[in-house]
Amino acid sequence: MNVDPSLVKLKPLHPVSLIRDSPIAMQAVTVHSEKLVNTNSAPELILMASNHVDQGNETLIEEASGSESEAEDDGPSIEHLATDRRRIQKATFESWVSKKAERLLAEESVAVQKTVDEEIQSAKYLMAQQESEVIITDPREYQLELFEKAKQQNTIAVLDTGSGKTLIAALLLKHVLDQELEDRGTGKVHRTAFFLVDCVTLVFQQYAVLECNLDQPIERFCGDMGCPLWNRQTWEKHFKENMVIVCTAEVLLQCLMHGFISMDRINLLIFDEAHHAKKNHPYARIIKDFYLAESDVAKRPNIFGMTASPVDAKVDVVDAAKELEVLLHSQIVTASDLTLLQNFNRRPVEVVAEYDPLECPRETSLLKELKSRFESLEIFSKTFTYAKQASSDLGLWCSDQIWSFAFADEEARKLESKVERTFLAKADLMKPVESLDSEIALLREAGKVVSQHTFDRPTATAQHLSSKVLMLYDILLRRFERPGNHKCIIFVKQRHTARLLSDLFKRIGSAHMRIGTLIGTRQGEVGDISVSFKQQVVALMRFRKGLLNCLFATSIAEEGLDIPDCNLVIRFNPSASDNDQIRFDLYTTLIQYVQSRGRARHINSKYVHMVEKHNRAHAQVLDEDIMRNFCQSLPADRLLQGSNCTLEAALSKERFLRTFTDKDSKAKLTYGSSMAVLAHCIACFPHEGEMTLKPIYVISFRDKLFTCEVVLPEALPFRSIVGRPASKKSIAKQAAAFEACKHLRSSGYLDADLLPTYHKQLPAMRNAQLALDMKSSNSYGMRTKPGLWASAVGESPVKLYATVLELAIPDAMGKPSQPLALLTRTELPTFPSFPVHFDDGAKSDVCSTSLPHALGFDQECLALFMAFTLRIFGDLFNKIYEPDASQLPYLLAPVRPNTTVSSATTLTQLLDWDTLKVVRENESLSWDKNTPSEFFANRFVVDRWDGGRRFFTIGVNPDLKPLDPVPSDSASGKYMGNILQYSNSLWKRSRSKVTFQEEQPVVVAHRVLHRRNLLDEITEKEKCVTTKCYICPEPLKISALPTKSVAMAYLLPAIMFRFDSYLVALEACESLHLDVRMDLALEALTKDSDNTEEHREEQISFQRGMGSNYERLEFLGDCFLKMATSIALYSQNPDNDEYQYHVKRMLLICNKNLFQTATKHKLHEFIRSKSFSRRVWYPEEPKLLQGKGVNKGREIQRHILGDKTVADVCEAIIGAAYLSHLEKRNFDVAVRAVTELVCSSDHNVLTWDDYYKSYQKPAYQTAQATQSQLNLAEQVEKKHDYRFRYPRLLRSAFIHPSYPFLWEKVPCYQRLEFLGDSLLDMACVNFLYQQYPDRDPQWLTEHKMAMVSNKFLGALCVRLGFHKHLRYNGTLIEHQIRNFVEEIQETEREAQGAPDYWVHAKSSPKALPDIVEAYVGAIFVDSEFCYAEVERFFDAHIRPFFTDMTIYDTFANNHPTTLLTKLLTITLGCTSFRILASEIPALPAPSSSASTPVLSGAQTIAAVMVHNEIVAEGRAASTKNARVKASGHALKLLDGLERMDFRKRFGCDCAVAVEVEERSMPWNAGYGHEDGEGGDGAMGNDVSVDPEKESAPVQMDAAVASTGLAEEEDLLLFL
C-alpha cells in the first residue's frame, strides 16, 4: 500500500533514544542518565524507524489520519526509561573498557618489529632454516694433527676464531661414535656424547653444523625448551634415541644432579669456549661435582675443549692456562706450525683510528636539573653516572637522549613497578608507606620534566657528538657512501651505548646503512630494553641476508655465534680516565680481541682499533703474540712448567661443602645446586593469586661467621630451617637451602630425582584460546519455512493427509468457531498444543490431530478445497494467489461440527461439504432492499478497496440511516462525514465516480484488527482500541465464508507460524540424526531476546510470544555434556591423570569447539530469534497475483547471532535430547547428540552401552583383593546398600594422592573423583530441573552449588563414616580431618535434626568431598556404568537434605558480590548500580603493523558502576573472578560510608525513583516471590528487594554461580 508521507504520524524522539541510536554518542556517554532524561528538552520531529517499534508489535499505518489501534504517545514508559538507562550504562562501560584496554595494552605490550615472514616462526624453526654445510670433507693438516692428539688424551685445542675448531670436534665425534657402535655390538651399556655450549644461541648453531656432518641421531636442548621440567622417563627416551646431544652446560648439570644420567654413561664431553671452566660456572661444576666423583677413571668420559684463548681475564697467562688444564684434566695443544693457520684462516687488515682526546665529562642542562631535584632517587644513581660519562664518550646529545629512553611510556611504568618492588623487598626496614608514595610522585615529576624538555635534532658536529663518535661517523660514511655488499659490526661494551649509537646513526647515517642492534637477553638498567632469544636470532638472520648491514653489538656477538663474514669490524669501547668510577678499556681481555677480530673473515676486510690520541692505556693494547709465544713454547710433552697449581689446591676451598646423594636414583644435591632445587620445589606448590612462591633468606653475623635461616611460604610443611655457619654469605645461604632440600626430600615433597612431587607438566595446548569472544557475532540467514513445504509442491496432489485444528476451549475466542482441516501431501507429525490469546484476555490451547492414513478424493473435491483455501487467503488476508493446486503446499477445509476424529474417520465424515460448496459457488453473498435484516447478522464483511478493513457484523440498527452522522462510539475512519462516507474507503477522485443507494440498512459491526500477535497476551494499549463501527453494506462485500470458519481461520497466521517453527526445529535435530520431542526441539532453538543468556537481566529487544527459550535446556545440556565427556574420557583413557582429563574435557566442551561444530552443521540457520510476523507466515510457493508483496521476490530473513549463542544452542539441543527420552531412562539420543556436537575421537560413542564396551578394566581393578580390601567393602556396604564386584576399585576411592602407589599398587582417587563429580552434578541438576520447572538457570545454579559444595559433601562423608577409611600419608591431612569431624558432628547434634546443619560448620578439607565423589564414580564403574546406581545413592543420601530448597536461599550470601548488593540496596538505599563485565578488547601493538594482539595476562575486566560512575574494577582470567575482585574493591571503598555522604558523593536519589516505580510497576524479589521475573536490577543480573520486607534475601550474582564448564575454564587459565 502506498502511503502519503504527510499522513504518517511524526513522533518526537526522546533524548535517550537519540543517545541510544547514535553509535558515536553511545561511546561518548559519560554523564548520569538522570541528566539525559530531560523531558523539557526541545523535541525533534523525526520519522520513527522500524527498529524503534518492538518486533512482533507491528502497527498498521492507515491511509487516513491513523489506525484505531494506535494510541497517542504519552512519552517514554517506566519500562522504556529503565531500558534506556541500562543502555546508557552499557555504553558508558563499553567506552571505559575501550579506553582501559588501550592503557593496559600500552602498559603490558612489547612492540616486536616484524619485517620478514620468518620472524613469526619459533626460534627453533628459524635456526633450523639456516644453511649448514658439510665441513668434514677436506680437513686441513693442522686439524688432523689436533684430532689425532684428541683421540689419545683429554685435550684443549687453542686455535684462532674461524680456524675450524668445530671440524676437529666433528671428527672426534665420528671417531667416538664408531667406537660406541662397536661397544654396543658387544653388549656394553649405551653411552652418549655431549657437546656443551655456554649460551642458548650456540645450542642451535652448533647443532646445525653437527647435524649436517654426522650420520647418527643428534638432538639439542636448552633451558628455554622447558628441560628443567622434564622427568626421568623423558630424558631416558632422549638418551636412548640420540647418540649426541648438544645442550647448554646447565642442562647436563641438571641431568647429573637429578640422577637422570651418570658419568659412566657419557663417552665424550666437548666444552665449547672452554675458557669459561672456572669458579662456579656449570662447566666447572660438572667437573668438580660429578666428573671427579667417578672414582673409576676408566669410566670417565673423554674431554675435548675448544677456545681461542685460555685466558679471559687480566691474569698471568701461564697460571691461567695451568688452572684450566688441571680443572679439565686436559692438556692445552695447538698447531705445531702456526703459519698453517694463517694460510687457511683469513685475517683482516688491522687499522688504528686515532681520535682527538675526549673532553672531560660534564653535566648538560637537563642532567643538572634532574640531578638537583631527583638525586635522592636511588634508582637513578647509575643513570646519573652513565649520562655524565656519556657526555664525554659519546657527546652531549647522547647524554640527554638516555633520559628519553628512561621515561618512555612503557619504561616509566616499569620504573614505578621497580621502585615498588624494591620497597616491598625492604619492608623489614619499617619504612612508612608514605615514603613509597613520595618516591613514585618524584618519579612522575621527573618524567614530566623529561617530557617537557626539547631535544635537539642531532648533527655530526662537536656541539652534539664527541670526537670519538665523529671519527666513527667518518669511517661509516666512507664505507656506506654508495650502495654495496658491505657488512659492518661495531662492538661496544654497554647495552645503552649500542642503543644510543643505533638510534643516532638511524638519524644521521648514510641512506645506504641498514642499522640494527645485537645485545644480550638480560634486562639492563633504567631505560634499557629487553631482548628475547628469538629477537637475537632474527637480527642475525637479517644481517646474514643483507636486510641489515650495520650492527651495533655487545659481547654477545664476540663469542661463538655464527656471525656472517664482515668486511669491517670496529672496536668502539668507551675510554675513561683513571679517576672514573667505571673503567672502560679498549679490550678487557685478550680473548675479546681475538674473538671480535675473528668476525672479520671476508677478503679485504678491516679491523679498526679506535684509540684516543696520547692515551697510554690504549697504547698498551694486549699483544696477541703473548698467546702465540705461550703456545709455541710448550714442551714436547705439552706439560706446562713454572706453576704450582694442582687439583688439590683447586678443590681445597670446596672440600668442606657437603653433598647428598639419593641411594636409589643417584641424584646428587650440592651446595651449588640447592638454592635452585628449593626455588623450583616451592614454586610448584599450589597457591592462590598470581604471585610466585619464593623462599626468604635471613642472614645473621656472629663470631665472624654468617648463619642463614630460610623462611618458607605457608603452603609448605615447615616454615623455616637454619643452615650451618659459613665464612661467606653466599655459602651460608646455600647451607640453609641444602638443609631445607634434605628436609623436603625426607618429607616426600622432593622425589628421588630431587624434583617436586607437586610438579605437573604444562599441557601442550596451555596457550590455546578456547573461549569465545563474548561480543563476537555474525549475520546469518534464518530459515522461515521448513523444507517440507518446498518438497511438497510441483505436482498436483494425489493423496492428502488431514490435520484437524481446533481450540481446546472454543468459548475462549468470544465468538463461535469451526475447526479447520489442514490438508497436506505428507502426514504431519503430531504437534504439541500451544496457547493463543484473545482480545478479552482469555486464552485457549490450539490442538492438532493428525489422521494416520491418506484420504481419498477426486478432482471435484480438489476444486472445492482449492476454492475454500484461496477464498480464505483472499477475503481474510487480501492475498490473491494463482489457482494452481501443484504450487499450494497445503489446502484448507472446514470440519463438520461436533465430529469426533479417530483413525477410522474418512474424508466424507470429516469435512463440512455444504460450506465448501457454498464458498465455491458464491464469490460473495448478494442482497437487495427486500433482504430481511436477519440476513446481515453474523456475517463477515470485506472492504473491496482497502485490504486492511474487515468486519464481523452484529446486526442492523433500524434507528440509523446511511446519511446520519457517524455515532460517537464508532472507531475512527478515513472519512467521518456520515455513515455512508465512513463505509466507503475510496479516495476523493474515485468517490466522485461511484454512487450508492441512500436507502440501505446500517449495520453494527466490529472491525477486525490484523496486527494482533495471537501467540502473546494482549497489551494494555491494545485493550483500549475501539473496534465498534457502523457500516453500510453496499460499498463492501459480504463474504460467502461463514463466520465460524473465518473465526478459526483468523488463527491461521499464529498456527502456521508456530507449525513452521516446530518443523524447522525438527529438521535441525534430524540433520544431527536425533529423535527429539518437537516442543523441546523448538525450545532448544528459541532465542527470544538479544541477551537471552543473561538470566534475570532486563531483556533487550524481547520477542513476544515465542514460548520458552533455550536457557533452561542449555543449563541441563551443559551438565549432561560434562558428564558424557567425562565418562568417555575415563573409559577410553584409563592411564590419564585427573589433570589430563580436565584438559581433554575442556577441549571437548568449550564454547569454541561447540560453535565450530554448529557452524559446520549450519545450526545458526535453524535458530528462532524473531517473533511472529504477518509477513512470513504465508506460503512461499504459489504465485501471488494481488496483495502486499506482489512485485517482490522471496524475502530472505536474516538474524544476528553471537558466537556464544550458537554454542549455547548446542548445549540446549543436548538437554532436549536428554529430556525427550528421560521417562524411559534412555540416554542414547543424548549420547548421540554429544557425539555429533563435540565432533572428536575422544567421544565417538553412539549409545550409552558403548561407554562400557569401550572400557578396558585396568589390572589393579581385577587383581585379587586382599582381606583388608574385602573388609573395606563389607564395612562400606553397611552405609550404602551396594556390594562391590571389585573391592580394589572401592579401595581406590579411599586412596589419597599422598599415599604411595607402591604400598598397595592401587591408584589414588583422583580419576574416580573426576568421574564422580560429573555424575553427582547430573543427578543434582536433574533433581532441581524436574522439581522446579519454573526456576531460571541462575536459581538452579545457585542451589546446585549448595548440593555439590565441598562443605556439604564433606559433612556427608563424615555422616557416612567414609573418612575413617581414607588412606593418606602425612600428619597435616589427619589433623585437618580430625578437627572438621569433631566440629561437624557437634554441629549436627546441636541442630536437632535440621537438614541444613552443615551450612554453619567451617569448610571441609578437600579430601572428604573428594572421597564422596570418588565413591560415586566407583559404584558407577563397578556396576558396569549403570547410572541408576548413581541416582539411587543420590536419593538415599543427598535428596533428603534438599526437600525444602528455600532454606538454602541465602547459602551464598557471604559472597563479595552479594555483600556489595546488600550494602548498596539495604544500607545505602541505592538501586542504580550494576556490575558489568567484558572481555578486554584485543588491540594491535602500538607502532606495529601487525594485527596480532599482544595484551597479556588477565583477559576479562569487570567494573562496579554506581549512578553511571565506575567506582571499582577487577581483572581476572574469568568473568566470575573479575566480578568478585571488582565487588571486593568496591566493598573496601564504600564500607563505612554513611548514607548521606554516599548520596552526596554519587548524586543518589534512588528513594524518589523507587516511589515512582512502586506506583507504576509491581515489586518482586527475584526468585523469592512467585509473581515476578525481577525488576530493574542493580547489577548485571536483576537484584531487587521488597520495600516492605527489607530482610528479603538478596540474590547472588549469576557470575558467581558458575557451571562445570566455567570451573574448568578457570582451572585451565589458572594453570
mmCIF file with all atom_site columns, C-alpha atoms in Angstrom, residues 9-11 59-60 65-75 972 1011 1019-1026:
data_model
loop_
_atom_site.group_PDB
_atom_site.id
_atom_site.type_symbol
_atom_site.label_atom_id
_atom_site.label_alt_id
_atom_site.label_comp_id
_atom_site.label_asym_id
_atom_site.label_entity_id
_atom_site.label_seq_id
_atom_site.pdbx_PDB_ins_code
_atom_site.Cartn_x
_atom_site.Cartn_y
_atom_site.Cartn_z
_atom_site.occupancy
_atom_site.B_iso_or_equiv
_atom_site.pdbx_formal_charge
_atom_site.auth_seq_id
_atom_site.auth_comp_id
_atom_site.auth_asym_id
_atom_site.auth_atom_id
_atom_site.pdbx_PDB_model_num
ATOM 1  C CA . LYS A 1 9    ? 2.432   10.321 12.340 1.00 0.00 ? 9    LYS A CA 1
ATOM 2  C CA . LEU A 1 10   ? 5.562   12.129 13.381 1.00 0.00 ? 10   LEU A CA 1
ATOM 3  C CA . LYS A 1 11   ? 6.770   11.314 16.825 1.00 0.00 ? 11   LYS A CA 1
ATOM 4  C CA . THR A 1 59   ? 1.339   -1.034 13.750 1.00 0.00 ? 59   THR A CA 1
ATOM 5  C CA . LEU A 1 60   ? -0.890  -0.782 10.734 1.00 0.00 ? 60   LEU A CA 1
ATOM 6  C CA . SER A 1 65   ? -5.080  10.081 9.966  1.00 0.00 ? 65   SER A CA 1
ATOM 7  C CA . GLY A 1 66   ? -4.254  6.941  11.932 1.00 0.00 ? 66   GLY A CA 1
ATOM 8  C CA . SER A 1 67   ? -5.316  3.499  12.976 1.00 0.00 ? 67   SER A CA 1
ATOM 9  C CA . GLU A 1 68   ? -7.732  2.837  15.714 1.00 0.00 ? 68   GLU A CA 1
ATOM 10 C CA . SER A 1 69   ? -5.203  0.543  17.306 1.00 0.00 ? 69   SER A CA 1
ATOM 11 C CA . GLU A 1 70   ? -2.617  3.263  17.614 1.00 0.00 ? 70   GLU A CA 1
ATOM 12 C CA . ALA A 1 71   ? -2.917  5.349  20.755 1.00 0.00 ? 71   ALA A CA 1
ATOM 13 C CA . GLU A 1 72   ? -1.287  8.697  21.335 1.00 0.00 ? 72   GLU A CA 1
ATOM 14 C CA . ASP A 1 73   ? 2.255   8.538  22.706 1.00 0.00 ? 73   ASP A CA 1
ATOM 15 C CA . ASP A 1 74   ? 2.439   9.943  26.191 1.00 0.00 ? 74   ASP A CA 1
ATOM 16 C CA . GLY A 1 75   ? 6.239   9.845  26.368 1.00 0.00 ? 75   GLY A CA 1
ATOM 17 C CA . SER A 1 972  ? -12.266 6.461  13.750 1.00 0.00 ? 972  SER A CA 1
ATOM 18 C CA . ARG A 1 1011 ? -1.977  -6.592 13.874 1.00 0.00 ? 1011 ARG A CA 1
ATOM 19 C CA . THR A 1 1019 ? -1.232  -5.459 25.731 1.00 0.00 ? 1019 THR A CA 1
ATOM 20 C CA . GLU A 1 1020 ? -2.886  -2.696 27.737 1.00 0.00 ? 1020 GLU A CA 1
ATOM 21 C CA . LYS A 1 1021 ? -2.585  -0.415 24.742 1.00 0.00 ? 1021 LYS A CA 1
ATOM 22 C CA . GLU A 1 1022 ? -4.421  -2.907 22.538 1.00 0.00 ? 1022 GLU A CA 1
ATOM 23 C CA . LYS A 1 1023 ? -7.209  -3.282 25.074 1.00 0.00 ? 1023 LYS A CA 1
ATOM 24 C CA . CYS A 1 1024 ? -8.038  0.403  24.666 1.00 0.00 ? 1024 CYS A CA 1
ATOM 25 C CA . VAL A 1 1025 ? -8.529  0.215  20.906 1.00 0.00 ? 1025 VAL A CA 1
ATOM 26 C CA . THR A 1 1026 ? -12.151 0.786  19.790 1.00 0.00 ? 1026 THR A CA 1
#
